[in-house]
Tab-separated table of C-alpha atoms in Angstrom:
chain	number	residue	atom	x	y	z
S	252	UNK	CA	-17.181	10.769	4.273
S	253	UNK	CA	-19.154	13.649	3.017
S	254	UNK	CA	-21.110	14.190	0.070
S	255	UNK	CA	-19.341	11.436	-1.966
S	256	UNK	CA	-15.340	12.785	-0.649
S	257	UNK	CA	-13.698	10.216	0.492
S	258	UNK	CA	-9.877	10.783	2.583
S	259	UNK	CA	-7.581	9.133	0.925
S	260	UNK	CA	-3.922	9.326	2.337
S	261	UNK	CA	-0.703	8.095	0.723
S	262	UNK	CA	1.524	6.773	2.825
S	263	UNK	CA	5.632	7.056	2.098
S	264	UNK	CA	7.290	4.673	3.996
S	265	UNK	CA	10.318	4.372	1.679
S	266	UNK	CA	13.445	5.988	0.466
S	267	UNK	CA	13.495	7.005	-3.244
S	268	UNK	CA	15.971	4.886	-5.957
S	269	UNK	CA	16.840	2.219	-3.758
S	270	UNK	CA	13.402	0.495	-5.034
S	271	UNK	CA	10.479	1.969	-7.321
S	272	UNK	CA	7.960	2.144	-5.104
S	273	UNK	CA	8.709	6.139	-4.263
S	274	UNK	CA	8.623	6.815	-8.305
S	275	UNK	CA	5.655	4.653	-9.049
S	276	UNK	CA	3.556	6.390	-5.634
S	277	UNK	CA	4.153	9.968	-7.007
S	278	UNK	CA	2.537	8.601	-10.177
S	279	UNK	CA	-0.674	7.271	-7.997
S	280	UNK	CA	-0.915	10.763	-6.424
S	281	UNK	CA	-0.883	12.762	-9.766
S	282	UNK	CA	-3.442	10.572	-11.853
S	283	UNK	CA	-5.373	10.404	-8.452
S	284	UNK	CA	-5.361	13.974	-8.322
S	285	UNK	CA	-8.016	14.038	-11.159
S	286	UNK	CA	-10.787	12.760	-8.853
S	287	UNK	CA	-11.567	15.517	-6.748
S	288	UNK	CA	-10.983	13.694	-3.329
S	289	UNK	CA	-9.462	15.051	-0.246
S	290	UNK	CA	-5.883	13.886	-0.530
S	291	UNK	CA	-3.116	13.624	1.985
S	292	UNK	CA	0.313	12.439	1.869
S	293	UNK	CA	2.068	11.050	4.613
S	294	UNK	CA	5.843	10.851	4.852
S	295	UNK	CA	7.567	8.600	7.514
S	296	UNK	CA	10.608	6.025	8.443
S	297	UNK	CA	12.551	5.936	5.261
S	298	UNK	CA	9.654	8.545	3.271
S	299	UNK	CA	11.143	11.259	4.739
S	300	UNK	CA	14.055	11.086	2.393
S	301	UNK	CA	12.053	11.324	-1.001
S	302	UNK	CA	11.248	14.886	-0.226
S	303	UNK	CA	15.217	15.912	0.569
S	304	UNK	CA	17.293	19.064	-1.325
S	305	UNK	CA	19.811	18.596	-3.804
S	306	UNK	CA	19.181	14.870	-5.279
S	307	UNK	CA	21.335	14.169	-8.272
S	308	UNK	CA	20.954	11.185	-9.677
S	309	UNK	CA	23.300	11.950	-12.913
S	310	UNK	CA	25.403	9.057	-11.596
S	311	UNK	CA	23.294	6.543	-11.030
S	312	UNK	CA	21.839	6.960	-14.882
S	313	UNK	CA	17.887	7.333	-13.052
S	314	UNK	CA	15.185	9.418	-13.242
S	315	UNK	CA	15.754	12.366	-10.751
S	316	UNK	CA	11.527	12.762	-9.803
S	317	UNK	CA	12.391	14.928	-6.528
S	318	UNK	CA	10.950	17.615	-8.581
S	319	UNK	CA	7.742	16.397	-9.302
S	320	UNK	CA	7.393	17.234	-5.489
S	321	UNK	CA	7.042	20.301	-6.258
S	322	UNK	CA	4.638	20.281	-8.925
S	323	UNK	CA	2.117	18.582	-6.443
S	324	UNK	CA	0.243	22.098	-5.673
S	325	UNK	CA	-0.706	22.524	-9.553
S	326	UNK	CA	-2.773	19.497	-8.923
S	327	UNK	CA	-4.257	20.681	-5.661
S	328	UNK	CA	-2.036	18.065	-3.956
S	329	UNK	CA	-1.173	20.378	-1.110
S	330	UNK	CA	-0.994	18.800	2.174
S	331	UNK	CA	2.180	17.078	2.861
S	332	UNK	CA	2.357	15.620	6.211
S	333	UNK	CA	6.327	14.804	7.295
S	334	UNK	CA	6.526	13.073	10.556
S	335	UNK	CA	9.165	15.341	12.871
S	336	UNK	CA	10.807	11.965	14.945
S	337	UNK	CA	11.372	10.073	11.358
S	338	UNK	CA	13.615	13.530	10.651
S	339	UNK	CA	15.247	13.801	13.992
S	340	UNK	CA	16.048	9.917	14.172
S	341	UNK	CA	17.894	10.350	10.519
S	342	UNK	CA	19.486	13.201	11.234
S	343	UNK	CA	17.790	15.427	9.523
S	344	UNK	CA	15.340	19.033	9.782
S	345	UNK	CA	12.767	20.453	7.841
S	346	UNK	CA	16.107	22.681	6.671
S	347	UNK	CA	17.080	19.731	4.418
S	348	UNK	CA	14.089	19.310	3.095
S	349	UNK	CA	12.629	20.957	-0.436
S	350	UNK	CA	10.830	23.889	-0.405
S	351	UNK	CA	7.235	22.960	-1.845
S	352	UNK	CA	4.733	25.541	-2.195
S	353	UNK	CA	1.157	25.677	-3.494
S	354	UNK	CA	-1.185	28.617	-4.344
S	355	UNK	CA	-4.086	29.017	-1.839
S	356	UNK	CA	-7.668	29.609	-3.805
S	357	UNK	CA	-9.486	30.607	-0.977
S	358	UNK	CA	-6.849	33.431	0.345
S	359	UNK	CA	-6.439	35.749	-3.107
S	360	UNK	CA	-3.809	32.968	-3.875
S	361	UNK	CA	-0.878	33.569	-1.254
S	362	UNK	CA	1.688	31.310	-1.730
S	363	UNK	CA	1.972	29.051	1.064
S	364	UNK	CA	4.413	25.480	2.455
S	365	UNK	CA	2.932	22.190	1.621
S	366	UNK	CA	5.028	20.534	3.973
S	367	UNK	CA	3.689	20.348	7.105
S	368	UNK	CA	5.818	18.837	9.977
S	369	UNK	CA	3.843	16.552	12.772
S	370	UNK	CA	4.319	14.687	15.510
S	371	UNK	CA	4.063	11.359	15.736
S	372	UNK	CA	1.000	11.276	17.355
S	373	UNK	CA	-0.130	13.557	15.035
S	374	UNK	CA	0.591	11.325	12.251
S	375	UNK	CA	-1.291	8.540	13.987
S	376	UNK	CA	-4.811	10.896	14.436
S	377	UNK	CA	-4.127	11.686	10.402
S	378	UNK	CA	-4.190	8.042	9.639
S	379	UNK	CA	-6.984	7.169	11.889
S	380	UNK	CA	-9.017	10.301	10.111
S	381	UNK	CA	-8.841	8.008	6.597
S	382	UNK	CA	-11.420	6.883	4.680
S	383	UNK	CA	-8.653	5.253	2.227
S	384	UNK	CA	-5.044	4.683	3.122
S	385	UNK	CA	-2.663	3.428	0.023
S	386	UNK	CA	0.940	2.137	1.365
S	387	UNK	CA	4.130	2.375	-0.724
Y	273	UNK	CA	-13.794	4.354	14.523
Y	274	UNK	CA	-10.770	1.806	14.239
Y	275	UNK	CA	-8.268	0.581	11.701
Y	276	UNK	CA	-7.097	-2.922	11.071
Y	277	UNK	CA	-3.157	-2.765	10.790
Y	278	UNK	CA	-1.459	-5.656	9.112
Y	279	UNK	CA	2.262	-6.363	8.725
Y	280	UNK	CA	3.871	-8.555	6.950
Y	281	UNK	CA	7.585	-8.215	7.634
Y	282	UNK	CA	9.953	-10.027	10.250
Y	283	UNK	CA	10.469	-7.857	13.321
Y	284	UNK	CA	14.137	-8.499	12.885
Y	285	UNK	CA	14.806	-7.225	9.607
Y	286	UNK	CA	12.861	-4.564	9.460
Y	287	UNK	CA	10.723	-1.767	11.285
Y	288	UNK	CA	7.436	-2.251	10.283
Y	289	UNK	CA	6.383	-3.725	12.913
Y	290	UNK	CA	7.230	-1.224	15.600
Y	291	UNK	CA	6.390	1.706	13.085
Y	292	UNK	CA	3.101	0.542	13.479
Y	293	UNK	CA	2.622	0.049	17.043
Y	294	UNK	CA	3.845	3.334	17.537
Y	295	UNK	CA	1.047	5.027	15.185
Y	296	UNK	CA	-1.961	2.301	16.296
Y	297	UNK	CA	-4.405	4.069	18.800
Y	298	UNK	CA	-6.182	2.338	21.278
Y	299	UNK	CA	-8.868	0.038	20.139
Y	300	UNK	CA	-6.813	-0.835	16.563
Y	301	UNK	CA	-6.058	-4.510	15.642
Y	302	UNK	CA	-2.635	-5.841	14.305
Y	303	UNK	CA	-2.653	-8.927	11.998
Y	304	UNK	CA	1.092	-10.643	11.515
Y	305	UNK	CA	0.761	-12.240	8.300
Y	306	UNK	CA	3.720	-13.813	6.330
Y	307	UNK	CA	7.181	-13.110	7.592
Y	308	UNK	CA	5.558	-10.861	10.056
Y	309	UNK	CA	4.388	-13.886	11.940
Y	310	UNK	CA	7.579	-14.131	13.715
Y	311	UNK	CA	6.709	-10.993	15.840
Y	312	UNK	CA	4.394	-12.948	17.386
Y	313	UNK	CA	6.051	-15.615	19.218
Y	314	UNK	CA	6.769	-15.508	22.956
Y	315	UNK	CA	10.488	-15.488	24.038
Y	316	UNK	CA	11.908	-13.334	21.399
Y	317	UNK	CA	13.636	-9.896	21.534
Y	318	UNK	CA	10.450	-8.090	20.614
Y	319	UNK	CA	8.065	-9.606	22.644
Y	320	UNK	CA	8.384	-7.020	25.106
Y	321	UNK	CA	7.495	-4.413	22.714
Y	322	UNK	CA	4.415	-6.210	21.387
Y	323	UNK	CA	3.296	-7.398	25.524
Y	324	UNK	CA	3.385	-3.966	26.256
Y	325	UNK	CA	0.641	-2.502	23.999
Y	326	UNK	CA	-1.810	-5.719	24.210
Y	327	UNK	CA	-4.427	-4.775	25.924
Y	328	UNK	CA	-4.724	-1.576	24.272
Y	329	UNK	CA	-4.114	-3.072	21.097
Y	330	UNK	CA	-5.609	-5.953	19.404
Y	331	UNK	CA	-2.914	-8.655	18.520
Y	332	UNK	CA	-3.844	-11.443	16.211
Y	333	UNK	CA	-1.696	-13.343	13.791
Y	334	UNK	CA	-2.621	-15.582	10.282
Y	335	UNK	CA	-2.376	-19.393	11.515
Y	336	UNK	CA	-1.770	-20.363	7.551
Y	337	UNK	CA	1.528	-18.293	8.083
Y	338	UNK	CA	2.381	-19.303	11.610
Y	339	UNK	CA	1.923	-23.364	10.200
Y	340	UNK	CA	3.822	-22.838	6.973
Y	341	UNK	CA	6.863	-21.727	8.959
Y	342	UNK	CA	6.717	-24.286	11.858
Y	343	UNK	CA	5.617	-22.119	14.722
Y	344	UNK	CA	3.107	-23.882	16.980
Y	345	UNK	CA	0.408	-22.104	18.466
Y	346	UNK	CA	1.723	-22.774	22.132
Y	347	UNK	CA	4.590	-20.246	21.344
Y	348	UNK	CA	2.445	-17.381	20.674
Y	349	UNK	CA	2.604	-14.745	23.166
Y	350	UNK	CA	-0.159	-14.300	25.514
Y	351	UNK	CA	-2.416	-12.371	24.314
Y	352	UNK	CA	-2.263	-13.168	20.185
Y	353	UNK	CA	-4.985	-14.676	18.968
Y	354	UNK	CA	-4.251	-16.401	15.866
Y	355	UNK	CA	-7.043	-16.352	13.235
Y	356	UNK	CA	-7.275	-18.355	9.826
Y	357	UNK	CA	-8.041	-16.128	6.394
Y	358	UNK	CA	-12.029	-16.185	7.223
Y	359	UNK	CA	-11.094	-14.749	10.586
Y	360	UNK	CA	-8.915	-11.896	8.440
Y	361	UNK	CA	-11.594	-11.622	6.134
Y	362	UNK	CA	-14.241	-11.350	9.202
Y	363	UNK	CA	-11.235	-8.738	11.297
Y	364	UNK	CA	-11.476	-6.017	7.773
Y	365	UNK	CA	-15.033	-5.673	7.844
Y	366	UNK	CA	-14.860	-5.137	11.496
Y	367	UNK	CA	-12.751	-2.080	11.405
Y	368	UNK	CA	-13.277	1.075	9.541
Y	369	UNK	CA	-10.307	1.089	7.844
Y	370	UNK	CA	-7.179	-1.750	6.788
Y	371	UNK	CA	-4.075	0.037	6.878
Y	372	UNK	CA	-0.747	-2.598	5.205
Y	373	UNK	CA	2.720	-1.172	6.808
Y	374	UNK	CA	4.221	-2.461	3.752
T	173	UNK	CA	-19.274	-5.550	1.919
T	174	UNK	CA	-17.538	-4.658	-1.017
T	175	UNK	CA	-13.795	-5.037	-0.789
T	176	UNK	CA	-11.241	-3.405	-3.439
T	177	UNK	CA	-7.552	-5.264	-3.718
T	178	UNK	CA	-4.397	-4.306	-4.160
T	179	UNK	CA	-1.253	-7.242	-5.215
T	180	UNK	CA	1.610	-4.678	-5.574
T	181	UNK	CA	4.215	-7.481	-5.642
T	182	UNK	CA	5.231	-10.159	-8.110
T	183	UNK	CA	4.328	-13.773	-7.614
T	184	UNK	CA	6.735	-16.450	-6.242
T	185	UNK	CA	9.536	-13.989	-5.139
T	186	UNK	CA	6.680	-12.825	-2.688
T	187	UNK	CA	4.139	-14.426	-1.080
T	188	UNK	CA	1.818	-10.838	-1.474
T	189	UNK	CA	-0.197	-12.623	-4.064
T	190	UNK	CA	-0.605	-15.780	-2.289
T	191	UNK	CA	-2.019	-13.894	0.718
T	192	UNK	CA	-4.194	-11.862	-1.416
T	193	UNK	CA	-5.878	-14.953	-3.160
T	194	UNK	CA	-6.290	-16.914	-0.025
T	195	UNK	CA	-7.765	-13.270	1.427
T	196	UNK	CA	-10.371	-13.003	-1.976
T	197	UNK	CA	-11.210	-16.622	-1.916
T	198	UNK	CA	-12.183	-16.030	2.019
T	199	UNK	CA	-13.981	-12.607	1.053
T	200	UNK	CA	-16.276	-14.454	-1.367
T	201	UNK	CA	-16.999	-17.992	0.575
T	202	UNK	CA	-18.104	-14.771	3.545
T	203	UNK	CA	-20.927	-13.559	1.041
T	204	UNK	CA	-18.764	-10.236	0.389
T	205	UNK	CA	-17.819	-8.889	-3.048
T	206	UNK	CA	-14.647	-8.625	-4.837
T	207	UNK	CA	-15.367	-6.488	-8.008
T	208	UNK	CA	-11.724	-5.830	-8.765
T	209	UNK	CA	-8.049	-6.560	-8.094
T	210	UNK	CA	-5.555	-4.443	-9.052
T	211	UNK	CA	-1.991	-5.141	-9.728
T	212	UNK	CA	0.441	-2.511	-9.222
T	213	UNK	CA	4.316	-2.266	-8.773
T	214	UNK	CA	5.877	-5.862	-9.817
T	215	UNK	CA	2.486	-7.156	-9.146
T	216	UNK	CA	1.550	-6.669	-12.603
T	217	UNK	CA	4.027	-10.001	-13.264
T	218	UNK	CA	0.800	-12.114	-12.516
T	219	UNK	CA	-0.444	-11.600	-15.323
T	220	UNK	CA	1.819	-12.842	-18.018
T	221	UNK	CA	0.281	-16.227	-19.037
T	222	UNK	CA	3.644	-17.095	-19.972
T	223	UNK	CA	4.951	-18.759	-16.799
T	224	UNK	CA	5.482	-21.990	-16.203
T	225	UNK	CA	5.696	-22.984	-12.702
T	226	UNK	CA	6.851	-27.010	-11.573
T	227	UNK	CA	4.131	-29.234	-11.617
T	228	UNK	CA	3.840	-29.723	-8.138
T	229	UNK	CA	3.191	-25.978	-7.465
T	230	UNK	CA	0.365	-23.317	-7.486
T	231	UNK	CA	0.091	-21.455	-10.630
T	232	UNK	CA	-0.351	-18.090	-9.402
T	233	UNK	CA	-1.653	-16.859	-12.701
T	234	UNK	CA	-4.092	-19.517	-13.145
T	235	UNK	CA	-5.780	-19.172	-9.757
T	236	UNK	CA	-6.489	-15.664	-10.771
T	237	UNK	CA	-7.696	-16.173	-13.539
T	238	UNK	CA	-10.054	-19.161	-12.816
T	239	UNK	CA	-11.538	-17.194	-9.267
T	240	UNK	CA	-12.172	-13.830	-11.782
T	241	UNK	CA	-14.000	-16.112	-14.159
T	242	UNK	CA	-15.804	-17.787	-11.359
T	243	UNK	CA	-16.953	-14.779	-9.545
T	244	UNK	CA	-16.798	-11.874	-11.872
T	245	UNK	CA	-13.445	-9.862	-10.625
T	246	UNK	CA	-12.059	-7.649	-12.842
T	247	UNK	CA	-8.455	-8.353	-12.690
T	248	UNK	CA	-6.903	-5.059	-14.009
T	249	UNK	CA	-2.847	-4.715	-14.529
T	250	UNK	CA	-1.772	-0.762	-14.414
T	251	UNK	CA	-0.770	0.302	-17.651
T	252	UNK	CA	2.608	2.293	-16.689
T	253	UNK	CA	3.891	-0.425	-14.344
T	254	UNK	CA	2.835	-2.619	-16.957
T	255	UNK	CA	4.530	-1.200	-19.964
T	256	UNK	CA	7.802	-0.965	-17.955
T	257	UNK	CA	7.755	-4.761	-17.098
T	258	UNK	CA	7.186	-6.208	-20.707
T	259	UNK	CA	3.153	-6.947	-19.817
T	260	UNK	CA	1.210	-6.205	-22.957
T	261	UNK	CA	-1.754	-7.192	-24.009
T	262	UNK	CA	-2.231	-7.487	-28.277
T	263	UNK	CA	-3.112	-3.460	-28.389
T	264	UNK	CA	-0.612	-2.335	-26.388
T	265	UNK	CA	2.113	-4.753	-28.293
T	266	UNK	CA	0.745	-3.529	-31.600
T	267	UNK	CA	0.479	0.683	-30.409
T	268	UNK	CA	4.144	0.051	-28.898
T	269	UNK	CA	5.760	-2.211	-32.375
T	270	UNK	CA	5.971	-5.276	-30.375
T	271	UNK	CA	6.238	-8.877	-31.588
T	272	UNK	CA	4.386	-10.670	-29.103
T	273	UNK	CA	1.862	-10.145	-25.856
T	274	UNK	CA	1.534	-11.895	-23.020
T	275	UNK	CA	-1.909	-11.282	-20.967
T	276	UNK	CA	-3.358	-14.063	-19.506
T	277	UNK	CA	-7.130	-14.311	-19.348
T	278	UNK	CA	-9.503	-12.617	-17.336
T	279	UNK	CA	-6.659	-10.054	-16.981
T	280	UNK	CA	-7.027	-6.813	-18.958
T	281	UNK	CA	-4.766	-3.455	-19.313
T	282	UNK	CA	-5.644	-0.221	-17.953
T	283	UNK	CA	-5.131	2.884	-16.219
T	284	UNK	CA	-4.102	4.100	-12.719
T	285	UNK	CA	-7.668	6.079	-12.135
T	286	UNK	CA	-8.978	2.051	-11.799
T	287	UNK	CA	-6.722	2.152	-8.490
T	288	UNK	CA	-8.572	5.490	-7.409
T	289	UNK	CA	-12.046	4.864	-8.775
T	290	UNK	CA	-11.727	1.349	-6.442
T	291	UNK	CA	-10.854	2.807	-3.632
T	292	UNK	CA	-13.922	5.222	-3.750
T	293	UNK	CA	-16.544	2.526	-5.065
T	294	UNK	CA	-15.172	-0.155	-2.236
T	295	UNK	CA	-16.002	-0.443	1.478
T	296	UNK	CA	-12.191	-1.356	2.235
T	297	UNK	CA	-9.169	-1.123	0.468
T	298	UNK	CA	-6.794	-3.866	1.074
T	299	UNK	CA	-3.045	-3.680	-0.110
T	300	UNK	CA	-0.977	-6.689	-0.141
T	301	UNK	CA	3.107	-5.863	-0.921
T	302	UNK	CA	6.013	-6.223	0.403
């Protein structure tokens, strides 16, 4: 922790609709957003499929957020860690995935990917790096 | 620098539990509370999994939770140690960090 | 040590709340603090002081609310999660056009930056869900 920052990560565990907790997470990071901390979010398991292309939810009568996503880098919410095994074992790539981009301050403001694909062990050194970890 | 892991899940329903084995480091605890008390007895399809990483890992499991379902302490696998909520209380502050695979 | 809580399930279906009392109660017998609990998700169903749970049961609601009056928690429901689930307290039924509210004591309405502000004001966050 330096000079009053504290990590805080959000972790995704779970696949959007199905339950709220995907919806009602998003709405965490965005208010949290307004607190200057260094904020991560972590997608893995079923989280992987919140941040998937071409959700419709027209039939289902519910609140397509997928793309909030995508609104994240307006808040400086720009590191989006997706776990590469929790793809491969569902049969997915970073192909199917949204494109999410955020302007970068400190390089004249190139546009530049939010998601960033990891390894598992990758994701484990993130979440040991935490000062705060929230689970949804 | 560790983390305190806790999971509350059945191993056989769901995949909390060996999510987070696979993401603990070396040094970490895991505390089985509620239905994830039932990864911690000996003789079950998971054990393996969980045997495997003590050592490295920290197991411990909520007695209040392995009582309330019937599950005597003589079942636990070797190496769980099976704490009350003091000892959970006493296991949070000991690690830099409580992380709930929810 | 100061530790910040999170119930982000709804009593009796889940026994998140349960664990999360037992874990406060343990906390504050240890010499630590507790300055808040926050309900999130369908946790914010503790707070209704509407329930009425068989005699020979815990009152979920009750135990909160007796522990925060005891020790000084501030037991704070999020507002969104809240308005979805029909908690209200008499503001938020009057701002909304509602005929009744439903917050028990010691419980009180308010924001998601509580959540945030906890977690940096706190030693350790814990999160008790499902």
């Amino acid at each position: 922790m330096e000079d009053g920052i504290k990590k805080f990560l959000y972790v995704n565990r779970k696949a959007p609709y199905g339950t709220i907790y995907a919806l009602e997470a998003l709405e965490v990071v965005l208010i949290g957003a307004a607190f200057d901390q260094d904020v991560s979010l972590a997608f893995l398991d079923d989280g992987v499929f919140q941040l998937t292309k071409g959700q419709n939810t027209d039939g289902i009568g519910v609140k397509n957020f997928s793309p909030t996503f995508r609104a994240l880098g307006d808040y400086d919410v720009n590191k989006l860690y997706v776990e590469r095994e929790s793809l491969e074992e569902r049969g997915l790539t970073e192909d199917d995935l949204q494109e999410i981009m955020y302007e970068d301050e400190d390089d004249d403001w190139a546009e530049k990917p939010s998601i960033r694909i990891i390894s598992r062990a990758e994701m484990a050194d993130l979440m040991h790096d935490q000062d705060v970890i929230l689970s949804f | 620098m560790s983390t305190l892991h806790t999971v509350n899940k059945s191993p056989f329903s769901t995949q909390s539990l060996l999510s987070c084995i696979n993401h603990a480091k070396d040094g970490d605890a895991i505390l089985m509370i509620e239905d994830g008390v039932y990864g911690a007895a000996a003789g079950t399809g998971v054990a393996s999994v969980v045997a495997e990483k003590a050592g490295a890992i920290k197991f411990y499991v909520l007695a209040p939770d392995l009582a309330a379902r019937g599950i005597d302490t003589s079942r636990l696998l070797d190496g769980v140690e099976a704490v009350d909520y003091a000892g959970f209380v006493a296991l949070a502050a000991e690690h830099d960090r409580a992380q709930a695979w929810l | 040590m100061k530790f910040g809580v999170v119930v982000s399930e709804g009593p009796y279906t889940h026994e998140a709340s349960d664990t999360a009392y037992n874990f406060v109660k343990a906390a504050i017998e240890a010499g630590h603090e507790v300055p808040r609990v926050f309900f999130y998700h369908d946790g914010v169903n503790v707070g209704t002081r509407l329930t009425v749970p068989p005699q020979d049961d815990r009152n979920i609601q009750e135990n909160w609310s007796a522990i925060a009056k005891e020790h000084g928690i501030d037991l704070v429901v999020c507002i969104a999660a809240a308005q979805r689930r029909g908690i209200l307290d008499e503001n938020e039924a009057k701002r909304q056009g509602k005929d009744a509210d439903n917050i028990a004591e010691g419980f009180r309405i308010s924001g998601l930056g509580q959540l945030i502000e906890m977690g940096i004001q706190t030693d350790r966050l814990m999160m008790f869900g499902d």
